[in-house]
Amino acid sequence: MNALDLQHGRVDLSHGSGGRAMAQLIAQLFTREFDNEFLAQGDDGARLPHTEGRLVLTTDSHVVSPLFFPGGDIGCLSVHGCINDIAVMGAQPLYLTAGFILEEGFPLADLGRIVASMAQAAREAGVLVVAGDTKVVEQGKADGVFITTAGLGVLREGVDLSGANARPGDAILVSGMLGDHGMAVLSKRENMDFGTTLLSDTAALHRLIARMLDAVPGIHVLRDPTRGGVATTLNEIATQSGVGMLIEEAKLPLRPQVAAGCELLGLDPLYIANEGKLVAICAAADAQGLLAAMRADPLGANADIIGTVGERDPHCFVQMRTSLGGLRVVDWLAGEQLPRIC
Amino acid sequence: MTEARHIRVTGLVQGVGFRPFVWRLARELELAGWVRNDAAGVEIAAEGETRQLDILIDRLRREAPPLARVEDVCAVSAPARGHGDFVIAASGGGAVTTAIGQDTGLCGDCLDELFKPADRRWRHPFITCTHCGPRYTLTRRLPYDRANTSLVEFPLCPDCKTEYTDPGNRRFHAETLCCPNCGPQLQLLNPAGGPLPGDAIVATLDLLQRGAIVAIKGLGGFHLVCDARNANVVARLRERKAREEKPFAVMAANAASFLPFANCDAAAQALLQAPARPVVLLPKAGIELAGIAPGIQWLGAMLPATPIQWLLFHEAAGRPAGTDWLRDPQSLLLVMTSANPGGEPLVTGNNEALQRLSGIADAFLLHDRDILLRCDDSVMRVSASGPAFLRRARGYTPCPIKLPLSGPSVLALGAALKNTLCITRGDEAFVSAHIGDLDNAATCTFLEETVEHLSGILDVRPEALACDLHPDFHSTRLAHALAERWNLPLIQVQHHHAHLAALAVEHGVSDTLIGCALDGVGLGSDGTPWGGELLSVDDDGSFARLGHLTCLPLPGGDRAAREPWRMAAAVLHRLGRGDEIALRYAAHPAAAQLNTLLERGINAPLTSSLGRVFDAAAALLGLCDNTSFEGQAAMLLEGCAARHSGALRIWGQSWHIEKNQLSLLPLLARLAEWDGSREEAAARFHLTLAHALVDWISALAPAARTVAFGGGCCLNAILTRHLSVLLEDSGRRGLFARQLPPNDGGISLGQAWVALQRIVQCGKR
Ligand SMILES: [Fe+3]
Ligand SMILES: [Mg+2]
Ligand SMILES: [Zn+2]
Ligand SMILES: [Zn+2]
């Protein structure tokens, strides 16, 4: 059997057949990139060393169009997304697994770039990809590549982070500029630019979070506002905690390009996805300390306090004081934003 | 022959002087027995001459007091008890089915006393009697007794007690009766809550005349008040109310005082003087009051409703004795705008006012008679088909609207903007006062409080719920939550179906109704935004979409509704002139890329809305690029059209009908090309649009003898006037909203009616 043509070759159904072609793909592409002793065992599962502490396990599926976008691609996104889900639990991420669903005809060169990007993201984050799986589906049954990652981490002692922990009077913080990822992907997909090039914010947040927990071990809530944006995340937390919230429009960190893009498209940046940002909620007394710790990290340089947790509220209304001084409910939408002005 | 009758009178017969009326009538007719209130209304036992008894029953209906509304008089024979006299007896118990009255302005008798120096209620800010004054806004629950009103805090003094207990007195059982000795106290406070010295009325007027903004407690909430002739203070008020451009209402002592600024014909004058004291939109004419209603053809006018308001005008006139001064125009003209900062519900409490209006008001004219129920001012206009509502609230709620049939109680929660709710009881529908836009928590909470309060005072438990199709309206979510909590069926009603069903109720149409929903955007049954619909509405709670306007893209979704220039861009794009967008609307940063957005169809859903066509037209004429309140572009276009004088011709061949769709693109192309007077273009647009609509209706529903028109665009008086004339010319009749506003304020009634029809239909099967 010939070596894979990683420059001009394409994925075919045999690469998912379980036969030799698949073994070759795995050996030449995946094992080489993710190179580590656990993957090298070559068995059906990875045998991992004994670890002290409570474990956190999570899984995350990734679909994005386009697969390559300014600031990243589906590969690093799938690593960061999984790491961040572990990290916002207050855990140190250790191991990942990756499952690929490939569309027949997908260029092997693109797959190579994606896998390399995953490997680099994992290396930089200090986590190991220890197991994987590949399936191929007929042309038209998928959109290039879908990646599912699962991750294992070990929980830090003494943290108690949960969406149910927001208390009246708490401060609400975000770690930086909002909406970069969603707008970067959208601008690439629709081939529109909103001024200077906008990069996705995709990043692994566990080191920032470690700093934050060093400074304020008693943070109440951490969450990464991915799909549905900050608006959806705040509503989830408000509902879990049974409280209202009030945020200030003027305090939302926004890049001018994101603001301009949202303005043009009539989108609300609060609903745009982020892939390297977090929402933190802590006691008001801890807010300045937490903010300082966040700003000391490159990923939190633009962090700010954007609002406060209100009283216990059966409606769990998240409200925003607009720049004109009015109040409006930041809704938890049923799905897509439908026009409603009569 | 002597016999006895037991008589029950139902309707609005409590708190309106009904018992003393019966008492006087019975004495006049030499009848014996008693009259009393019970939970069902008024109960009468009368004995005497048969002929006299018959006269009593007849006159009960025909001569009822001004505020009474007699639904039914039911008399049965009863054994004579040998009563010697006719008396007013204590209230009985029983199930509550009677109603609370609406708030009304001061009656003539009270006005006479208010300005009569010898009267013990001369200049008394809380003067009222059985025939006038507050009701709905200060009643906590039924039965309507002083103990259930906010006057419970003020025990009657001996003089008042005498009036209260004398059946021959105008204040017999006037539950809100009081006097300077025993009533609430007026107070003028500074923003820190400290009292200001002097007579509160004198000092308030002085402040107003020196250019201050004063928050004044009214019937259903606070007003922000300033001198309407002082352009500086009007501008300051706008600035403090967060740069709003919404028109302000203006109050004067009498209709004549408005004449330098607006036309006021007999019909408008009658509406201004109606006991409900609504804001009446008068066509502007003559002097323009700077900053009051910029660019708009209407001046919102109202006359004093409360004694406090009357006293300010009385003071400004030099405190004259008697009411002769009211024959002449008076110079004092006051802005009276609802104090609802940031679009939240109207301020009603004293402390709340000091808090929420700090930074807006320079002083606060308050008193210690609490407002128990918030109620905005009603807004009306005299239209071609008679008085019409723009907002139905104070003075009209909680009057019921008759349904064509009786059914289980339905609670309908309305739309998202200009929300009202509706509860049906038997064959009556009770539509709440204007609640507001459900985009802030306080208004959403007010909706829920209104559900509680209205079902409480009506003593009904809903058996079904109704709401809009839109999943993200708070009203829809509340309906789902209540349906789950109370384990009730929920019926979701398409927005424009509801608009037209409301008209079916108003006009008592019980078979199929052909109607046109001329609206902003409402979610259609197919999940797309509708708004220019020709529907056939059936009596079984179903409808068919006969046709709709040819769709235009909505570039940026709701943003296009706030920025009419985007709709103009959508039209240019459709006309193949997308490359003009960037140049024409260069002032808007987004204009450069809007054509690309339209070409790719990114977040540009297609809508059949007529409201957005109005927006496009206003922007194509350069009248309005961005709006600061809903409907502003259409109002400016209407205002522009109203200023046109001279010949008016339609634009021929400027619409076409294809596959049941009406395309207005050629008409919009005329506007895009127009380089003549904007007034002429705006006027021709209205006329041509009316022709196009009638042409379309004739093509799609040739057999329809009546056509209903609902939806927010029907607030446009020029359009509706053209439509009714054109229909009449072709031997047909247009049905327009009369008892409720045609916009989303009337949706809840339509929802309730559709739900009721479906329930009744289910029962038949
Ligand atoms: Fe509507
Ligand atoms: Mg996730
Ligand atoms: Zn009176
Ligand atoms: Zn008294």
Short mmCIF file of N, CA, C and O in Angstrom, two decimals, chain B residues 237-335:
data_model
loop_
_atom_site.label_atom_id
_atom_site.label_comp_id
_atom_site.label_asym_id
_atom_site.label_seq_id
_atom_site.Cartn_x
_atom_site.Cartn_y
_atom_site.Cartn_z
N LEU B 237 -37.15 69.22 29.38
CA LEU B 237 -37.91 68.01 29.73
C LEU B 237 -37.53 66.86 28.79
O LEU B 237 -37.32 65.72 29.23
N ARG B 238 -37.41 67.14 27.51
CA ARG B 238 -37.00 66.09 26.56
C ARG B 238 -35.62 65.56 26.90
O ARG B 238 -35.39 64.37 26.86
N GLU B 239 -34.75 66.48 27.24
CA GLU B 239 -33.39 66.08 27.56
C GLU B 239 -33.39 65.17 28.79
O GLU B 239 -32.78 64.12 28.81
N ARG B 240 -34.14 65.59 29.79
CA ARG B 240 -34.15 64.80 31.04
C ARG B 240 -34.87 63.47 30.85
O ARG B 240 -34.63 62.52 31.56
N LYS B 241 -35.80 63.42 29.91
CA LYS B 241 -36.48 62.15 29.62
C LYS B 241 -35.69 61.35 28.59
O LYS B 241 -36.25 60.65 27.77
N ALA B 242 -34.38 61.48 28.60
CA ALA B 242 -33.49 60.70 27.73
C ALA B 242 -33.76 60.92 26.24
O ALA B 242 -33.93 59.99 25.47
N ARG B 243 -33.79 62.19 25.85
CA ARG B 243 -33.80 62.57 24.43
C ARG B 243 -34.94 61.96 23.62
O ARG B 243 -34.82 61.71 22.43
N GLU B 244 -35.99 61.65 24.26
CA GLU B 244 -37.13 61.13 23.51
C GLU B 244 -37.65 62.15 22.50
O GLU B 244 -37.60 63.34 22.76
N GLU B 245 -38.17 61.67 21.39
CA GLU B 245 -38.80 62.58 20.43
C GLU B 245 -40.32 62.41 20.41
O GLU B 245 -41.00 63.01 19.60
N LYS B 246 -40.81 61.55 21.30
CA LYS B 246 -42.26 61.33 21.31
C LYS B 246 -43.02 62.61 21.56
O LYS B 246 -42.59 63.45 22.34
N PRO B 247 -44.19 62.76 20.91
CA PRO B 247 -44.97 63.97 21.15
C PRO B 247 -45.47 64.03 22.59
O PRO B 247 -45.72 63.02 23.22
N PHE B 248 -45.58 65.25 23.11
CA PHE B 248 -46.13 65.49 24.44
C PHE B 248 -47.60 65.89 24.33
O PHE B 248 -47.97 66.60 23.40
N ALA B 249 -48.39 65.49 25.30
CA ALA B 249 -49.77 65.97 25.36
C ALA B 249 -49.79 67.32 26.09
O ALA B 249 -48.93 67.60 26.92
N VAL B 250 -50.79 68.14 25.75
CA VAL B 250 -50.90 69.48 26.32
C VAL B 250 -52.28 69.64 26.94
O VAL B 250 -53.27 69.19 26.38
N MET B 251 -52.34 70.28 28.12
CA MET B 251 -53.62 70.48 28.79
C MET B 251 -53.96 71.97 28.83
O MET B 251 -53.09 72.80 29.08
N ALA B 252 -55.23 72.27 28.54
CA ALA B 252 -55.71 73.65 28.65
C ALA B 252 -57.03 73.63 29.41
O ALA B 252 -57.65 72.59 29.58
N ALA B 253 -57.46 74.82 29.84
CA ALA B 253 -58.68 74.91 30.65
C ALA B 253 -59.93 74.58 29.85
O ALA B 253 -60.91 74.06 30.38
N ASN B 254 -59.91 74.88 28.56
CA ASN B 254 -61.09 74.61 27.73
C ASN B 254 -60.67 74.44 26.28
O ASN B 254 -59.53 74.75 25.91
N ALA B 255 -61.60 73.96 25.47
CA ALA B 255 -61.29 73.68 24.07
C ALA B 255 -60.86 74.95 23.34
O ALA B 255 -59.95 74.91 22.49
N ALA B 256 -61.46 76.07 23.68
CA ALA B 256 -61.16 77.32 22.98
C ALA B 256 -59.68 77.70 23.11
O ALA B 256 -59.12 78.33 22.22
N SER B 257 -59.08 77.29 24.22
CA SER B 257 -57.69 77.65 24.44
C SER B 257 -56.75 76.97 23.45
O SER B 257 -55.59 77.35 23.32
N PHE B 258 -57.22 75.91 22.78
CA PHE B 258 -56.37 75.20 21.83
C PHE B 258 -56.42 75.82 20.43
O PHE B 258 -55.61 75.49 19.57
N LEU B 259 -57.41 76.68 20.21
CA LEU B 259 -57.66 77.14 18.84
C LEU B 259 -56.49 77.86 18.15
O LEU B 259 -56.36 77.76 16.93
N PRO B 260 -55.64 78.59 18.89
CA PRO B 260 -54.50 79.19 18.18
C PRO B 260 -53.55 78.15 17.60
O PRO B 260 -52.74 78.47 16.76
N PHE B 261 -53.63 76.91 18.06
CA PHE B 261 -52.62 75.90 17.71
C PHE B 261 -53.16 74.74 16.90
O PHE B 261 -52.41 73.99 16.30
N ALA B 262 -54.49 74.55 16.94
CA ALA B 262 -55.04 73.36 16.31
C ALA B 262 -56.50 73.58 15.96
O ALA B 262 -57.14 74.47 16.51
N ASN B 263 -57.01 72.77 15.07
CA ASN B 263 -58.44 72.80 14.79
C ASN B 263 -59.17 71.93 15.79
O ASN B 263 -58.68 70.88 16.18
N CYS B 264 -60.33 72.39 16.19
CA CYS B 264 -61.11 71.60 17.14
C CYS B 264 -62.58 71.75 16.76
O CYS B 264 -63.24 72.71 17.15
N ASP B 265 -63.08 70.79 15.98
CA ASP B 265 -64.48 70.89 15.56
C ASP B 265 -65.40 70.38 16.68
O ASP B 265 -64.92 69.99 17.75
N ALA B 266 -66.69 70.40 16.42
CA ALA B 266 -67.65 70.04 17.47
C ALA B 266 -67.42 68.62 17.98
O ALA B 266 -67.50 68.35 19.18
N ALA B 267 -67.10 67.71 17.04
CA ALA B 267 -66.90 66.31 17.45
C ALA B 267 -65.67 66.19 18.35
O ALA B 267 -65.69 65.49 19.37
N ALA B 268 -64.61 66.91 18.00
CA ALA B 268 -63.39 66.85 18.81
C ALA B 268 -63.64 67.49 20.17
O ALA B 268 -63.17 67.00 21.20
N GLN B 269 -64.42 68.58 20.16
CA GLN B 269 -64.73 69.26 21.42
C GLN B 269 -65.53 68.34 22.34
O GLN B 269 -65.26 68.25 23.54
N ALA B 270 -66.48 67.63 21.75
CA ALA B 270 -67.29 66.72 22.56
C ALA B 270 -66.41 65.62 23.16
O ALA B 270 -66.57 65.23 24.32
N LEU B 271 -65.45 65.15 22.38
CA LEU B 271 -64.56 64.09 22.86
C LEU B 271 -63.66 64.61 23.98
O LEU B 271 -63.45 63.94 25.00
N LEU B 272 -63.16 65.85 23.80
CA LEU B 272 -62.33 66.47 24.84
C LEU B 272 -63.09 66.58 26.15
O LEU B 272 -62.55 66.38 27.23
N GLN B 273 -64.39 66.90 26.04
CA GLN B 273 -65.20 67.14 27.23
C GLN B 273 -65.85 65.87 27.77
O GLN B 273 -66.57 65.91 28.76
N ALA B 274 -65.60 64.73 27.12
CA ALA B 274 -66.18 63.47 27.58
C ALA B 274 -65.75 63.22 29.02
O ALA B 274 -64.66 63.63 29.42
N PRO B 275 -66.60 62.57 29.81
CA PRO B 275 -66.25 62.33 31.22
C PRO B 275 -64.92 61.59 31.38
O PRO B 275 -64.24 61.76 32.38
N ALA B 276 -64.54 60.79 30.39
CA ALA B 276 -63.30 60.02 30.50
C ALA B 276 -62.07 60.91 30.38
O ALA B 276 -60.99 60.53 30.79
N ARG B 277 -62.25 62.10 29.81
CA ARG B 277 -61.14 63.05 29.65
C ARG B 277 -59.90 62.43 28.99
O ARG B 277 -58.82 62.41 29.56
N PRO B 278 -60.08 61.92 27.77
CA PRO B 278 -58.91 61.36 27.07
C PRO B 278 -58.04 62.48 26.50
O PRO B 278 -58.48 63.62 26.40
N VAL B 279 -56.82 62.11 26.11
CA VAL B 279 -56.03 62.98 25.26
C VAL B 279 -56.65 62.86 23.87
O VAL B 279 -56.90 61.76 23.39
N VAL B 280 -56.94 64.00 23.24
CA VAL B 280 -57.55 63.98 21.91
C VAL B 280 -56.56 64.57 20.92
O VAL B 280 -56.02 65.66 21.15
N LEU B 281 -56.29 63.85 19.85
CA LEU B 281 -55.37 64.36 18.84
C LEU B 281 -56.12 65.34 17.94
O LEU B 281 -57.07 64.95 17.26
N LEU B 282 -55.68 66.59 17.98
CA LEU B 282 -56.30 67.63 17.14
C LEU B 282 -55.36 67.92 15.98
O LEU B 282 -54.14 67.98 16.18
N PRO B 283 -55.92 68.14 14.77
CA PRO B 283 -55.04 68.51 13.66
C PRO B 283 -54.44 69.88 13.91
O PRO B 283 -55.16 70.83 14.21
N LYS B 284 -53.13 69.93 13.83
CA LYS B 284 -52.44 71.20 14.09
C LYS B 284 -52.85 72.25 13.06
O LYS B 284 -53.07 71.93 11.90
N ALA B 285 -52.94 73.50 13.51
CA ALA B 285 -53.21 74.60 12.60
C ALA B 285 -52.80 75.87 13.33
O ALA B 285 -52.98 75.97 14.53
N GLY B 286 -52.25 76.82 12.61
CA GLY B 286 -51.86 78.07 13.24
C GLY B 286 -50.47 77.99 13.83
O GLY B 286 -49.56 77.44 13.22
N ILE B 287 -50.36 78.50 15.06
CA ILE B 287 -49.04 78.60 15.71
C ILE B 287 -48.52 77.21 16.07
O ILE B 287 -49.25 76.37 16.57
N GLU B 288 -47.24 77.00 15.82
CA GLU B 288 -46.60 75.74 16.19
C GLU B 288 -45.99 75.91 17.58
O GLU B 288 -45.22 76.82 17.83
N LEU B 289 -46.33 75.01 18.49
CA LEU B 289 -45.73 75.04 19.83
C LEU B 289 -44.39 74.32 19.74
O LEU B 289 -44.34 73.12 19.48
N ALA B 290 -43.32 75.04 19.98
CA ALA B 290 -41.98 74.49 19.75
C ALA B 290 -41.72 73.26 20.62
O ALA B 290 -41.94 73.29 21.83
N GLY B 291 -41.27 72.19 19.98
CA GLY B 291 -40.81 71.01 20.71
C GLY B 291 -41.90 70.10 21.24
O GLY B 291 -41.62 69.07 21.85
N ILE B 292 -43.17 70.43 21.00
CA ILE B 292 -44.24 69.63 21.59
C ILE B 292 -44.47 68.35 20.78
O ILE B 292 -44.57 67.25 21.35
N ALA B 293 -44.59 68.47 19.47
CA ALA B 293 -44.84 67.30 18.61
C ALA B 293 -44.17 67.55 17.26
O ALA B 293 -44.84 67.70 16.26
N PRO B 294 -42.84 67.57 17.26
CA PRO B 294 -42.13 68.00 16.06
C PRO B 294 -42.44 67.13 14.83
O PRO B 294 -42.36 65.90 14.91
N GLY B 295 -42.82 67.78 13.73
CA GLY B 295 -43.01 67.08 12.46
C GLY B 295 -44.31 66.33 12.33
O GLY B 295 -44.61 65.78 11.28
N ILE B 296 -45.07 66.26 13.41
CA ILE B 296 -46.26 65.43 13.41
C ILE B 296 -47.48 66.31 13.20
O ILE B 296 -47.50 67.46 13.63
N GLN B 297 -48.49 65.78 12.54
CA GLN B 297 -49.62 66.62 12.18
C GLN B 297 -50.59 66.85 13.34
O GLN B 297 -51.50 67.64 13.24
N TRP B 298 -50.41 66.12 14.43
CA TRP B 298 -51.39 66.15 15.52
C TRP B 298 -50.87 66.85 16.76
O TRP B 298 -49.70 66.73 17.09
N LEU B 299 -51.77 67.51 17.46
CA LEU B 299 -51.47 68.03 18.80
C LEU B 299 -52.32 67.22 19.78
O LEU B 299 -53.54 67.17 19.65
N GLY B 300 -51.68 66.60 20.74
CA GLY B 300 -52.39 65.83 21.75
C GLY B 300 -52.94 66.79 22.79
O GLY B 300 -52.18 67.43 23.51
N ALA B 301 -54.27 66.91 22.87
CA ALA B 301 -54.89 67.91 23.73
C ALA B 301 -55.73 67.23 24.80
O ALA B 301 -56.35 66.20 24.54
N MET B 302 -55.75 67.79 25.99
CA MET B 302 -56.72 67.31 26.97
C MET B 302 -57.14 68.42 27.91
O MET B 302 -56.46 69.42 28.07
N LEU B 303 -58.29 68.19 28.51
CA LEU B 303 -58.84 69.15 29.47
C LEU B 303 -58.64 68.59 30.87
O LEU B 303 -58.46 67.39 31.04
N PRO B 304 -58.70 69.46 31.88
CA PRO B 304 -58.48 68.99 33.26
C PRO B 304 -59.46 67.88 33.63
O PRO B 304 -60.65 67.95 33.29
N ALA B 305 -58.93 66.86 34.30
CA ALA B 305 -59.77 65.75 34.76
C ALA B 305 -59.93 65.79 36.27
O ALA B 305 -60.98 65.45 36.80
N THR B 306 -58.88 66.21 36.97
CA THR B 306 -58.92 66.17 38.44
C THR B 306 -59.07 67.59 38.98
O THR B 306 -58.70 68.56 38.31
N PRO B 307 -59.57 67.71 40.20
CA PRO B 307 -59.67 69.05 40.80
C PRO B 307 -58.30 69.72 40.90
O PRO B 307 -58.21 70.94 40.75
N ILE B 308 -57.25 68.94 41.12
CA ILE B 308 -55.92 69.54 41.23
C ILE B 308 -55.56 70.24 39.92
O ILE B 308 -55.08 71.38 39.90
N GLN B 309 -55.81 69.56 38.83
CA GLN B 309 -55.54 70.17 37.52
C GLN B 309 -56.41 71.40 37.31
O GLN B 309 -55.93 72.45 36.88
N TRP B 310 -57.68 71.27 37.65
CA TRP B 310 -58.59 72.43 37.51
C TRP B 310 -58.07 73.62 38.30
O TRP B 310 -58.12 74.76 37.84
N LEU B 311 -57.59 73.36 39.52
CA LEU B 311 -57.20 74.46 40.40
C LEU B 311 -56.00 75.24 39.84
O LEU B 311 -55.88 76.44 40.07
N LEU B 312 -55.11 74.54 39.13
CA LEU B 312 -53.97 75.25 38.54
C LEU B 312 -54.46 76.28 37.51
O LEU B 312 -53.98 77.41 37.46
N PHE B 313 -55.44 75.87 36.70
CA PHE B 313 -55.97 76.80 35.69
C PHE B 313 -56.77 77.92 36.35
O PHE B 313 -56.73 79.07 35.93
N HIS B 314 -57.48 77.57 37.40
CA HIS B 314 -58.27 78.53 38.17
C HIS B 314 -57.35 79.59 38.78
O HIS B 314 -57.62 80.79 38.73
N GLU B 315 -56.25 79.14 39.31
CA GLU B 315 -55.27 80.04 39.92
C GLU B 315 -54.67 80.95 38.86
O GLU B 315 -54.53 82.16 39.07
N ALA B 316 -54.35 80.35 37.70
CA ALA B 316 -53.74 81.14 36.62
C ALA B 316 -54.71 82.20 36.12
O ALA B 316 -54.30 83.26 35.64
N ALA B 317 -56.02 81.92 36.23
CA ALA B 317 -57.03 82.88 35.77
C ALA B 317 -57.30 83.95 36.84
O ALA B 317 -58.16 84.81 36.64
N GLY B 318 -56.60 83.87 37.96
CA GLY B 318 -56.79 84.87 39.01
C GLY B 318 -57.82 84.46 40.04
O GLY B 318 -58.43 85.30 40.68
N ARG B 319 -58.03 83.16 40.18
CA ARG B 319 -58.94 82.61 41.19
C ARG B 319 -60.36 83.20 41.09
O ARG B 319 -60.92 83.66 42.10
N PRO B 320 -60.95 83.24 39.91
CA PRO B 320 -62.28 83.84 39.76
C PRO B 320 -63.36 83.02 40.48
O PRO B 320 -63.21 81.80 40.64
N ALA B 321 -64.43 83.70 40.90
CA ALA B 321 -65.58 82.99 41.47
C ALA B 321 -66.47 82.54 40.32
O ALA B 321 -66.59 83.24 39.31
N GLY B 322 -67.07 81.36 40.48
CA GLY B 322 -67.98 80.86 39.44
C GLY B 322 -67.22 80.27 38.27
O GLY B 322 -65.99 80.14 38.30
N THR B 323 -67.96 79.90 37.23
CA THR B 323 -67.34 79.21 36.09
C THR B 323 -67.40 80.02 34.80
O THR B 323 -67.06 79.51 33.74
N ASP B 324 -67.80 81.28 34.90
CA ASP B 324 -67.91 82.09 33.68
C ASP B 324 -66.59 82.23 32.94
O ASP B 324 -66.55 82.30 31.72
N TRP B 325 -65.51 82.25 33.70
CA TRP B 325 -64.18 82.42 33.08
C TRP B 325 -63.89 81.30 32.08
O TRP B 325 -63.10 81.47 31.16
N LEU B 326 -64.57 80.18 32.24
CA LEU B 326 -64.31 79.05 31.34
C LEU B 326 -64.94 79.24 29.96
O LEU B 326 -64.73 78.42 29.08
N ARG B 327 -65.68 80.36 29.79
CA ARG B 327 -66.22 80.63 28.45
C ARG B 327 -65.15 81.20 27.53
O ARG B 327 -65.29 81.15 26.32
N ASP B 328 -64.11 81.78 28.14
CA ASP B 328 -63.08 82.44 27.32
C ASP B 328 -61.83 81.56 27.23
O ASP B 328 -61.55 80.79 28.14
N PRO B 329 -61.06 81.74 26.14
CA PRO B 329 -59.79 81.02 26.07
C PRO B 329 -58.89 81.45 27.22
O PRO B 329 -58.93 82.61 27.64
N GLN B 330 -58.10 80.54 27.74
CA GLN B 330 -57.18 80.84 28.84
C GLN B 330 -55.76 80.65 28.33
O GLN B 330 -55.50 79.80 27.48
N SER B 331 -54.86 81.44 28.88
CA SER B 331 -53.51 81.40 28.30
C SER B 331 -52.66 80.26 28.85
O SER B 331 -51.74 79.81 28.18
N LEU B 332 -52.96 79.78 30.06
CA LEU B 332 -52.11 78.72 30.61
C LEU B 332 -52.25 77.44 29.78
O LEU B 332 -53.35 76.97 29.49
N LEU B 333 -51.10 76.90 29.39
CA LEU B 333 -51.06 75.70 28.56
C LEU B 333 -49.96 74.83 29.16
O LEU B 333 -48.82 75.27 29.27
N LEU B 334 -50.32 73.63 29.58
CA LEU B 334 -49.35 72.80 30.30
C LEU B 334 -49.04 71.51 29.53
O LEU B 334 -49.95 70.84 29.05
N VAL B 335 -47.76 71.19 29.43
CA VAL B 335 -47.38 69.85 28.97
C VAL B 335 -47.78 68.89 30.07
O VAL B 335 -47.54 69.15 31.25
#
